[in-house]
Tab-separated table of C-alpha atoms in Angstrom:
chain	number	residue	atom	x	y	z
K	217	MET	CA	232.233	69.001	-145.457
K	218	LYS	CA	234.706	66.431	-143.701
K	219	GLN	CA	237.479	68.125	-141.389
K	220	SER	CA	240.047	66.286	-143.329
K	221	SER	CA	239.121	68.342	-146.389
K	222	LEU	CA	239.762	71.694	-144.580
K	223	LYS	CA	243.389	70.764	-143.812
K	224	LEU	CA	246.049	72.271	-145.840
K	225	ARG	CA	247.921	69.911	-147.913
K	226	ARG	CA	251.736	69.911	-148.816
K	227	ILE	CA	250.803	71.267	-152.204
K	228	ASP	CA	248.684	74.027	-150.563
K	229	ARG	CA	251.589	75.094	-148.285
K	230	TYR	CA	253.911	74.889	-151.439
K	231	ILE	CA	251.619	77.266	-153.421
K	232	ILE	CA	250.971	79.726	-150.691
K	233	LYS	CA	254.837	79.758	-150.073
K	234	GLN	CA	255.444	80.734	-153.680
K	235	PHE	CA	252.606	83.128	-153.998
K	236	LEU	CA	253.507	85.026	-151.218
K	237	GLY	CA	257.270	84.790	-151.632
K	238	THR	CA	257.008	85.921	-155.094
K	239	TYR	CA	254.705	88.811	-154.143
K	240	VAL	CA	257.181	90.135	-151.506
K	241	PHE	CA	260.378	89.665	-153.808
K	242	SER	CA	258.440	91.678	-156.813
K	243	ILE	CA	257.172	94.347	-154.495
K	244	ALA	CA	260.580	94.861	-152.852
K	245	LEU	CA	262.053	94.952	-156.363
K	246	ILE	CA	259.757	97.459	-157.619
K	247	ILE	CA	259.940	99.581	-154.496
K	248	ALA	CA	263.694	99.551	-154.821
K	249	ILE	CA	263.510	100.676	-158.427
K	250	THR	CA	261.039	103.205	-157.679
K	251	VAL	CA	263.165	104.845	-154.590
K	252	VAL	CA	266.226	105.030	-156.782
K	253	PHE	CA	264.427	106.974	-159.709
K	254	ASP	CA	262.575	109.191	-157.067
K	255	VAL	CA	266.026	109.948	-155.232
K	256	ASN	CA	267.409	110.825	-158.835
K	257	GLU	CA	264.363	113.221	-159.552
K	258	ARG	CA	264.249	114.672	-156.074
K	259	LEU	CA	268.205	115.098	-156.038
K	260	ASP	CA	268.330	118.964	-156.267
K	261	TYR	CA	265.723	119.480	-153.494
K	262	PHE	CA	267.324	116.925	-151.311
K	263	LEU	CA	270.775	118.754	-151.831
K	264	LYS	CA	269.159	122.074	-150.140
K	265	PRO	CA	270.877	122.770	-146.902
K	266	GLU	CA	267.607	123.123	-144.835
K	267	VAL	CA	267.218	119.560	-145.816
K	268	THR	CA	268.450	117.052	-143.275
K	269	MET	CA	269.324	113.561	-144.067
K	270	HIS	CA	267.011	112.487	-141.170
K	271	ALA	CA	264.034	114.142	-142.741
K	272	ILE	CA	264.586	112.644	-145.929
K	273	VAL	CA	264.655	108.929	-144.404
K	274	VAL	CA	262.446	109.211	-141.734
K	275	GLU	CA	259.865	111.927	-142.683
K	276	TYR	CA	259.814	111.153	-146.360
K	277	TYR	CA	261.195	107.714	-147.478
K	278	CYS	CA	259.852	105.688	-144.377
K	279	ASN	CA	256.381	107.009	-145.238
K	280	PHE	CA	256.780	107.229	-149.265
K	281	ILE	CA	257.525	103.219	-149.301
K	282	PRO	CA	254.524	101.903	-147.346
K	283	TYR	CA	252.178	104.234	-149.707
K	284	PHE	CA	253.656	102.901	-152.833
K	285	ILE	CA	253.504	99.338	-151.575
K	286	SER	CA	249.710	99.687	-151.061
K	287	VAL	CA	249.394	101.538	-154.672
K	288	PHE	CA	251.541	98.662	-156.503
K	289	SER	CA	249.874	95.745	-154.326
K	290	PRO	CA	247.012	94.764	-156.709
K	291	LEU	CA	249.284	94.759	-159.672
K	292	PHE	CA	252.221	92.730	-158.246
K	293	THR	CA	249.818	90.330	-156.875
K	294	PHE	CA	248.546	89.638	-160.134
K	295	ILE	CA	252.015	89.603	-161.742
K	296	SER	CA	253.170	87.249	-159.106
K	297	VAL	CA	250.496	84.824	-159.784
K	298	ILE	CA	251.065	85.009	-163.217
K	299	PHE	CA	254.838	84.371	-162.975
K	300	PHE	CA	255.078	81.534	-160.508
K	301	THR	CA	251.874	79.709	-162.044
K	302	SER	CA	253.282	79.944	-165.450
K	303	LYS	CA	256.352	78.648	-164.110
K	304	MET	CA	254.742	75.553	-162.453
K	305	ALA	CA	252.644	75.115	-165.724
K	306	ASP	CA	255.905	75.295	-168.064
K	307	LYS	CA	257.279	72.322	-165.770
K	308	SER	CA	254.024	70.542	-166.246
K	309	GLU	CA	253.583	70.689	-162.501
K	310	ILE	CA	249.647	71.978	-162.773
K	311	ILE	CA	249.123	69.092	-165.247
K	312	ALA	CA	250.357	66.744	-162.609
K	313	ILE	CA	248.394	68.070	-160.010
K	314	LEU	CA	245.147	67.890	-162.055
K	315	ALA	CA	246.177	64.232	-163.090
K	316	CYS	CA	246.190	63.438	-159.297
K	317	GLY	CA	242.615	64.097	-159.207
K	318	ILE	CA	242.906	67.427	-157.733
K	319	SER	CA	239.975	69.606	-159.317
K	320	PHE	CA	240.652	73.052	-160.545
K	321	LYS	CA	238.158	74.415	-158.040
K	322	ARG	CA	240.234	72.996	-155.032
K	323	LEU	CA	243.617	74.144	-156.718
K	324	MET	CA	242.360	77.632	-156.283
K	325	ARG	CA	242.057	77.301	-152.401
K	326	PRO	CA	245.765	78.210	-151.688
K	327	TYR	CA	245.663	81.058	-154.180
K	328	ILE	CA	242.371	82.389	-152.338
K	329	ILE	CA	244.142	81.865	-149.058
K	330	ALA	CA	247.135	83.714	-150.093
K	331	ALA	CA	245.176	86.605	-151.488
K	332	CYS	CA	243.270	86.883	-148.723
K	333	ILE	CA	246.270	87.175	-146.473
K	334	ILE	CA	247.379	90.025	-148.748
K	335	ALA	CA	244.237	91.773	-149.335
K	336	LEU	CA	243.516	92.034	-145.456
K	337	SER	CA	247.124	93.402	-144.778
K	338	ASN	CA	246.814	95.982	-147.679
K	339	PHE	CA	243.174	97.124	-146.206
K	340	VAL	CA	244.279	97.496	-142.658
K	341	MET	CA	247.344	99.462	-143.672
K	342	THR	CA	245.552	101.472	-146.029
K	343	ALA	CA	242.515	102.114	-143.650
K	344	TYR	CA	244.414	102.775	-140.541
K	345	PHE	CA	248.297	103.219	-140.721
K	346	ILE	CA	249.134	104.670	-144.165
K	347	PRO	CA	247.117	107.863	-143.667
K	348	PRO	CA	249.061	109.239	-140.957
K	349	ALA	CA	252.261	108.131	-142.619
K	350	ASN	CA	250.873	110.124	-145.936
K	351	ALA	CA	250.404	113.082	-143.559
K	352	THR	CA	253.877	113.260	-142.884
K	353	ARG	CA	254.994	112.673	-146.298
K	354	ILE	CA	252.902	115.064	-147.783
K	355	ALA	CA	253.893	117.666	-145.365
K	356	PHE	CA	257.662	117.235	-146.374
K	357	GLN	CA	256.810	117.670	-149.975
K	358	ASN	CA	254.828	120.484	-149.600
K	359	ASN	CA	257.687	122.053	-147.410
K	360	TYR	CA	260.548	121.027	-149.587
K	361	PHE	CA	259.277	120.294	-153.260
K	362	LYS	CA	256.031	121.890	-154.372
K	363	ASN	CA	253.447	123.204	-152.007
K	364	LYS	CA	250.169	121.857	-153.240
K	365	LYS	CA	248.047	122.921	-150.176
K	366	VAL	CA	245.140	124.943	-150.973
K	367	GLU	CA	245.726	128.515	-149.270
K	368	HIS	CA	242.766	130.411	-150.983
K	369	ALA	CA	239.048	129.801	-151.759
K	370	ARG	CA	236.223	131.912	-153.253
K	371	ASN	CA	232.488	131.924	-152.858
K	372	ILE	CA	232.161	129.559	-149.832
K	373	GLN	CA	228.824	128.584	-148.641
K	374	LEU	CA	228.290	126.120	-145.778
K	375	GLU	CA	225.678	125.284	-143.122
K	376	VAL	CA	226.868	125.841	-139.531
K	377	LYS	CA	224.160	124.185	-137.949
K	378	PRO	CA	220.316	123.401	-139.033
K	379	GLY	CA	218.765	126.587	-140.222
K	380	VAL	CA	222.309	128.666	-139.948
K	381	PHE	CA	224.383	129.216	-142.977
K	382	ALA	CA	227.757	131.131	-143.499
K	383	TYR	CA	229.265	132.560	-146.589
K	384	PHE	CA	232.621	134.169	-147.560
K	385	ASP	CA	233.310	135.821	-150.610
K	386	SER	CA	237.038	134.846	-150.355
K	387	TYR	CA	239.371	133.127	-147.630
K	388	ASN	CA	243.113	133.629	-147.291
K	389	ALA	CA	244.722	130.805	-145.431
K	390	SER	CA	248.194	132.296	-145.048
K	391	ALA	CA	246.405	135.499	-143.310
K	392	SER	CA	243.720	133.330	-141.596
K	393	MET	CA	241.254	135.925	-143.182
K	394	GLY	CA	238.026	135.681	-144.634
K	395	TYR	CA	236.270	138.615	-146.520
K	396	ARG	CA	232.631	139.626	-146.939
K	397	PHE	CA	231.497	137.434	-144.707
K	398	SER	CA	227.758	137.004	-143.729
K	399	LEU	CA	225.712	134.575	-141.436
K	400	ASP	CA	222.061	133.992	-141.931
K	401	HIS	CA	219.681	132.485	-139.160
K	402	PHE	CA	216.475	131.060	-140.546
K	403	GLU	CA	213.449	129.686	-138.655
K	404	ASN	CA	210.607	127.740	-140.328
K	405	LYS	CA	212.214	129.082	-143.622
K	406	ALA	CA	211.828	132.589	-142.724
K	407	LEU	CA	214.967	134.706	-142.145
K	408	VAL	CA	215.231	135.816	-138.861
K	409	SER	CA	218.711	137.573	-138.492
K	410	ARG	CA	221.605	138.353	-140.838
K	411	LEU	CA	225.104	139.143	-139.593
K	412	THR	CA	227.337	140.843	-142.275
K	413	ALA	CA	231.050	141.838	-141.859
K	414	ASN	CA	233.955	143.195	-143.935
K	415	SER	CA	236.380	140.420	-142.727
K	416	ILE	CA	236.433	137.454	-140.252
K	417	LYS	CA	239.692	135.889	-138.632
K	418	TYR	CA	240.097	132.354	-137.782
K	419	ASP	CA	241.947	132.204	-134.196
K	420	SER	CA	241.781	128.590	-133.125
K	421	LEU	CA	239.308	125.560	-132.987
K	422	TYR	CA	235.995	127.070	-133.580
K	423	HIS	CA	237.186	130.289	-132.375
K	424	TRP	CA	236.723	133.437	-134.854
K	425	THR	CA	236.870	137.300	-134.567
K	426	ILE	CA	234.258	139.132	-136.659
K	427	ILE	CA	235.729	142.657	-137.829
K	428	GLY	CA	233.283	145.333	-138.965
K	429	TYR	CA	230.069	143.946	-138.456
K	430	MET	CA	226.427	144.484	-138.586
K	431	ILE	CA	223.501	142.412	-137.224
K	432	ARG	CA	220.208	142.956	-138.587
K	433	GLU	CA	217.122	141.003	-136.594
K	434	PHE	CA	213.966	140.645	-138.359
K	435	GLU	CA	210.468	140.569	-136.350
K	436	GLY	CA	207.653	140.665	-138.781
K	437	MET	CA	207.577	144.148	-140.393
K	438	TYR	CA	210.262	145.469	-137.739
K	439	GLU	CA	213.973	145.265	-138.023
K	440	HIS	CA	216.809	146.111	-135.501
K	441	THR	CA	220.256	146.921	-136.161
K	442	THR	CA	223.373	146.087	-134.223
K	443	SER	CA	226.727	147.327	-135.394
K	444	GLY	CA	230.421	147.176	-133.829
K	445	THR	CA	234.045	146.989	-135.037
K	446	ARG	CA	235.198	143.508	-133.510
K	447	MET	CA	233.176	140.541	-131.965
K	448	ASP	CA	234.682	137.185	-130.817
K	449	THR	CA	232.506	134.350	-131.433
K	450	THR	CA	232.526	130.649	-131.760
K	451	LEU	CA	231.317	128.965	-134.989
K	452	THR	CA	231.526	125.255	-135.466
K	453	PHE	CA	233.818	125.005	-138.483
K	454	VAL	CA	237.350	125.399	-139.394
K	455	PRO	CA	239.071	126.636	-142.427
K	456	SER	CA	239.994	122.775	-143.512
K	457	ASP	CA	236.281	122.152	-144.162
K	458	PHE	CA	236.466	124.136	-147.337
K	459	LEU	CA	240.151	124.546	-148.044
K	460	ILE	CA	240.100	121.080	-149.664
K	461	SER	CA	243.614	120.036	-151.233
K	462	GLU	CA	244.188	117.286	-153.621
K	463	ASN	CA	245.927	115.003	-151.325
K	464	ASP	CA	243.812	115.454	-148.029
K	465	SER	CA	241.683	112.169	-148.640
K	466	GLU	CA	244.892	110.403	-148.478
K	467	THR	CA	245.838	111.548	-144.872
K	468	MET	CA	242.609	110.396	-143.275
K	469	THR	CA	241.885	106.962	-141.949
K	470	SER	CA	238.754	105.315	-143.073
K	471	PRO	CA	236.560	106.169	-139.907
K	472	GLU	CA	237.794	109.476	-140.443
K	473	LEU	CA	237.004	109.778	-144.102
K	474	ALA	CA	233.346	108.529	-143.327
K	475	LYS	CA	233.044	111.128	-140.539
K	476	HIS	CA	234.303	113.846	-142.731
K	477	ILE	CA	231.944	112.856	-145.742
K	478	ARG	CA	229.066	112.719	-143.584
K	479	ARG	CA	229.683	116.091	-141.970
K	480	GLN	CA	230.492	117.854	-145.196
K	481	LYS	CA	227.202	116.575	-146.904
K	482	GLN	CA	225.326	118.017	-143.892
K	483	ARG	CA	226.928	121.077	-144.202
K	484	GLY	CA	225.992	121.311	-148.089
K	485	ILE	CA	229.727	121.566	-149.007
K	486	GLY	CA	230.395	120.245	-152.506
K	487	ASN	CA	233.867	118.967	-153.826
K	488	ILE	CA	233.924	115.882	-151.858
K	489	GLN	CA	234.036	113.420	-154.551
K	490	LEU	CA	237.867	112.660	-154.052
K	491	PHE	CA	236.968	111.773	-150.324
K	492	GLU	CA	234.317	109.470	-151.142
K	493	ILE	CA	236.352	107.823	-154.167
K	494	GLU	CA	239.145	107.195	-151.672
K	495	TYR	CA	236.715	105.840	-149.027
K	496	HIS	CA	234.989	103.431	-151.401
K	497	LEU	CA	238.272	102.506	-153.085
K	498	ARG	CA	239.667	101.104	-150.136
K	499	PHE	CA	236.801	98.532	-149.934
K	500	ALA	CA	236.697	97.986	-153.519
K	501	THR	CA	240.456	97.179	-153.728
K	502	ILE	CA	239.872	94.186	-151.439
K	503	LEU	CA	237.978	92.510	-154.123
K	504	SER	CA	240.251	93.282	-156.824
K	505	PHE	CA	242.976	91.203	-155.195
K	506	PHE	CA	240.726	88.087	-155.781
K	507	ILE	CA	239.477	89.067	-158.890
K	508	LEU	CA	243.078	89.516	-160.170
K	509	THR	CA	244.277	86.442	-158.412
K	510	VAL	CA	241.416	84.129	-160.157
K	511	ILE	CA	242.361	85.815	-163.508
K	512	GLY	CA	245.927	85.062	-163.073
K	513	VAL	CA	245.492	81.471	-162.239
K	514	SER	CA	242.892	80.887	-165.040
K	515	LEU	CA	245.415	82.605	-167.707
K	516	SER	CA	248.623	81.022	-166.521
K	517	SER	CA	247.529	77.396	-165.361
K	518	ARG	CA	247.426	76.108	-169.091
K	519	LYS	CA	250.658	75.164	-170.793
K	520	ILE	CA	250.858	77.137	-173.938
K	521	LYS	CA	253.498	77.170	-176.909
K	522	GLY	CA	254.355	80.901	-176.354
K	523	GLY	CA	255.463	79.931	-172.734
K	524	MET	CA	255.937	81.992	-169.721
K	525	GLY	CA	256.724	85.034	-171.553
K	526	LEU	CA	253.281	85.157	-173.320
K	527	ASN	CA	251.371	84.682	-170.122
K	528	ILE	CA	253.031	87.390	-168.285
K	529	GLY	CA	252.600	89.816	-171.265
K	530	ILE	CA	248.736	88.949	-171.308
K	531	GLY	CA	248.778	89.565	-167.604
K	532	ILE	CA	250.393	92.928	-167.776
K	533	ALA	CA	248.187	93.966	-170.367
K	534	LEU	CA	244.826	93.062	-168.664
K	535	SER	CA	246.124	94.534	-165.339
K	536	PHE	CA	247.103	97.792	-166.960
K	537	SER	CA	243.758	98.078	-168.611
K	538	TYR	CA	242.028	97.321	-165.332
K	539	ILE	CA	244.052	100.115	-163.606
K	540	LEU	CA	243.394	102.523	-166.635
K	541	PHE	CA	239.663	101.683	-166.611
K	542	SER	CA	239.405	102.613	-162.840
K	543	LYS	CA	241.159	105.991	-163.545
K	544	ILE	CA	238.643	106.817	-166.257
K	545	THR	CA	235.669	105.921	-163.969
K	546	SER	CA	237.012	108.006	-161.232
K	547	THR	CA	237.310	110.914	-163.546
K	548	PHE	CA	233.606	110.249	-164.504
K	549	ALA	CA	232.907	110.594	-160.892
K	550	ILE	CA	235.063	113.779	-160.280
K	551	ASN	CA	233.009	115.392	-163.022
K	552	GLY	CA	229.568	114.412	-161.540
K	553	TYR	CA	228.819	112.049	-164.415
K	554	VAL	CA	228.489	108.979	-162.073
K	555	THR	CA	228.304	108.539	-158.135
K	556	PRO	CA	231.641	107.982	-156.592
K	557	MET	CA	230.536	104.587	-155.137
K	558	LEU	CA	229.359	103.274	-158.449
K	559	ALA	CA	232.645	104.693	-160.390
K	560	VAL	CA	234.833	102.829	-158.010
K	561	TRP	CA	232.866	99.387	-158.443
K	562	ILE	CA	232.363	99.581	-162.071
K	563	PRO	CA	235.819	98.108	-163.009
K	564	ASN	CA	235.306	95.240	-160.233
K	565	ILE	CA	231.809	94.440	-161.721
K	566	LEU	CA	233.136	94.374	-165.416
K	567	TYR	CA	236.389	92.254	-164.573
K	568	PHE	CA	234.123	89.902	-162.353
K	569	PHE	CA	232.541	88.823	-165.652
K	570	ILE	CA	235.792	88.325	-167.345
K	571	THR	CA	237.062	86.357	-164.313
K	572	ILE	CA	233.900	83.733	-164.659
K	573	PHE	CA	234.562	83.497	-168.531
K	574	LEU	CA	238.361	82.812	-167.732
K	575	TYR	CA	237.750	80.515	-165.011
K	576	ARG	CA	235.400	78.512	-167.058
K	577	LYS	CA	237.979	78.380	-169.830
K	578	ALA	CA	240.755	77.320	-167.485
K	579	PRO	CA	242.146	73.441	-167.502
K	580	ARG	CA	240.118	71.059	-165.664
């Protein structure tokens, strides 16, 4: 390919400028509306004397806005494409561009460049910068709105290290206490020792205090028993390994999510579907920007009798069906019907074929 064919033309710069400008304007508008509605809904909480204006603005809304920008980005990328491309088609600008010998495939280049800018920006923010902001926002919500943090758990079993398994009948986070605790040590699939205790208290990172314990050590047909009232020990797990809240996955960067998922699988801890869905969703969303962009251009580049309003209506219906389908497949993953990775990628796979169909039907 010649170097000159890679150079951005005036029409490319025009489309990229329109795309990004419309996207920024539309996302700013929806965020402003969302903030107004959120303030109205949370007003009773904000008027509490212990809630300061600094906390509302800095801890909540400065972290609330980036989160909702990432949530709305795919949808408003699509709406932006539909809006300004329909406007161009309505003014016969698309017809003029194609009549000048520019193919529809070539016309897609500035759209793909703009979608790439938005997709990569969104991925970097979602993977590295928004999770710490989410941690602050969720902490604020737990403190002043409704505490959704998990404080209790029952029937907890995990692998501390190869061959060593811990069990809690129950755990209370407010007291940092676990009850009816046991620690089993296996060698070559044979039980060599078992520690049982009335309770166990978490002190600090990996430091636990075992209360009212008995240790049974097995050597063939012989058994040696030791008991005591209190013993300090180091166990390489913390309560957050099994006290899993609904929003915990949103507070981890992508490297932290990958490490957490790997660690929980090694320890045999279930209930990590939300973490896997969040991890794979961050990568699947990248492709969704391009899919929705191509669908948007293919739909709105043709001048139709219904005008821009009909294109926008069809576009919104398609985008909401995409979001709804994503939620349904995620629910299947949570219930264990499909793997989290497959659940996240199914909507992209299905809409990829819809994209190919609409692209072939687009004006040439």
